Amino acid sequence: MSRNREHLTLRLLAGLVGLAAALPFGYLIWRTNEYGWSGALDVAVSGRSLKLLASTIGLALAVTASAVAISLPVAWLTVRTDMPARRFWTVVTALPLAVPTYVGAWTVIGALGPRGMLAEILGVESIPSLYGFWGAWVVLTLFSYPYVLLTVRAAWTRLDPSLEEASRVLGRSSTETLLRVVLPQLRPALTGGSLLVALYTLSDFGAVTMLRYDTFTRAIYVQYRGALDRGAAAVLGLMLVALTIVVLSGEQRFRRNEIAHRLHGGSARASGVIALGRWRLMATAGLGALVALSLVLPLTVISYWLIRGIRADEPVLPGIDLIANSLGVSLLAAVATTAAAVPVVLLVRRSPGRLANIVERLSWSGYALPGVVVALALVFFGASVLPVAYQTLAMLVFAYAVLFLPQAIGAVRSSLAQVTPSVEEASLLLGVPRRETFRRVLLPLLRPGLGAGAGLVFLTAMKELPATLLLAPTGFGTLATRVWNATNEGFLGRAAGPALALVALSSVPMAVFLARGELRAERTAQAGNAGAADPSEPTVTA
């Protein structure tokens, strides 16, 4: 009886999490239905909406293609070659991911804008405009390519070197081996990373708004802020969600039946190291240029405007309240989101079936909802259905949980998959109640996944902009909103301090995590090589 009650409690908790995560999507359907499907169709097929659709798709395709073009050679250089200071390049080429795109857009404007650093250095009043598609494309590429880089690097380190060796023994050149053997094995990672970049571009709000390029997210925000009839904003939000679902479905069809595992078990054996030879200097220059644009330039611009703001006696340094608010609400979101992920993961593990599949898919629905769409739904919900929650910290944390729940679910699920079911079963057979078994046996084993999920949600929530702008309580400022407000008002010096604090709080933990991961990968490769018949690594000259 107790076991049935616990099982019912688990189903109830997981079901509530799934329904809560699907609330914004349900709002869009309801609001569009209230607006009228004929009116919604008129909005959807209007010239403005079709133009928004084309501009959004065009930007997503361009950013994704350029991110792949950058990530493949960088991953190859940092995984397969004798690149000097390889661990250093591994960390710094991934760090641009810690720079929010709206901060990146602000630094590019501060450097190359009409009255930016370059115009001042050249002594001219203005330089050619960078606003529009080209500016948005460059900024989003520079600060989102690590999504592809990290997935491709992880896959490349796990490739079976025997396949490449067999290809070379059969007489194929290095280029043929790369195209016909290596890239097909990397296709799942390339597809997954490209999906992340495409979804990130579709949901981006800050960069496209600062650079004045019209996409769905900017149009939804403008429609919400400036129009009395917000039904059209819901229709545009539903169009954006439909576009995101199309992207997700296409990625799933593309990856169907793909297999990329080793042909044999045993310890991982590192692939042969390729000597760059005379190309080493060019490779170093290429990586240096990439890091200069995506990391050094933002930090330089922030420092420049920080110093300029200090000289002008502007309030450039962020107050303790801003830092405390950003850290506090992100910590609350991390704890709440990770706690919500646990019953979903346990239900899928213990009771697989139709209910578990439905709950899991509802929980992942936030993956298809950009922050501006979630905020739009929760503003209406709070104002009309639950006024006591309107513009409260709880509503903001709830929005973060909806947006980032899939990140926590993925981390916790990966950790749970490594737990042998017999461990939990042994505790139950010894007469320990299921609740006590969870607390004393399962929870300690899940700590790595819980920590990873909470850390990921924490860093992502700290950078979230549109949901914070629309849902934060009155007078509740964060580093993200201070950067946004100061930039919109033209006070670039006042934005420098919060931007620097935001980048530092995001990049330092990420750098430590990447460095530790690289060290673990090297130790694993050394252990695998030590167990091989020939411990020496073959060296191929490029």
PDB file of C-alpha atoms in Angstrom, residues 5 33 71 86 107 143 164 174 221 286 385 407 422-423 437 488 494 508 529:
ATOM      1  CA  ARG A   5       1.040   5.589  -2.543  1.00  0.00           C
ATOM      2  CA  ASN A  33      -8.213  30.785 -30.462  1.00  0.00           C
ATOM      3  CA  SER A  71      34.033  24.721 -35.198  1.00  0.00           C
ATOM      4  CA  ARG A  86      46.419  22.812 -26.836  1.00  0.00           C
ATOM      5  CA  THR A 107      30.686  45.600 -27.386  1.00  0.00           C
ATOM      6  CA  PHE A 143      29.130  33.971 -29.398  1.00  0.00           C
ATOM      7  CA  GLU A 164      40.853   5.820 -39.798  1.00  0.00           C
ATOM      8  CA  SER A 174      43.966  12.082 -45.439  1.00  0.00           C
ATOM      9  CA  TYR A 221       8.440  42.290 -27.939  1.00  0.00           C
ATOM     10  CA  GLY A 286      43.875  31.596 -37.024  1.00  0.00           C
ATOM     11  CA  VAL A 385      -5.533  34.294 -13.564  1.00  0.00           C
ATOM     12  CA  GLN A 407      18.890  21.256 -19.224  1.00  0.00           C
ATOM     13  CA  SER A 422      20.479  -3.501  -8.474  1.00  0.00           C
ATOM     14  CA  VAL A 423      21.892  -0.996  -5.967  1.00  0.00           C
ATOM     15  CA  THR A 437      16.405   4.441  -0.087  1.00  0.00           C
ATOM     16  CA  ASN A 488      19.245  51.535 -24.741  1.00  0.00           C
ATOM     17  CA  ARG A 494      27.264  52.769 -17.310  1.00  0.00           C
ATOM     18  CA  VAL A 508      35.321  31.816 -14.496  1.00  0.00           C
ATOM     19  CA  ASN A 529      47.151   3.983 -24.564  1.00  0.00           C
TER      20      ASN A 529
END
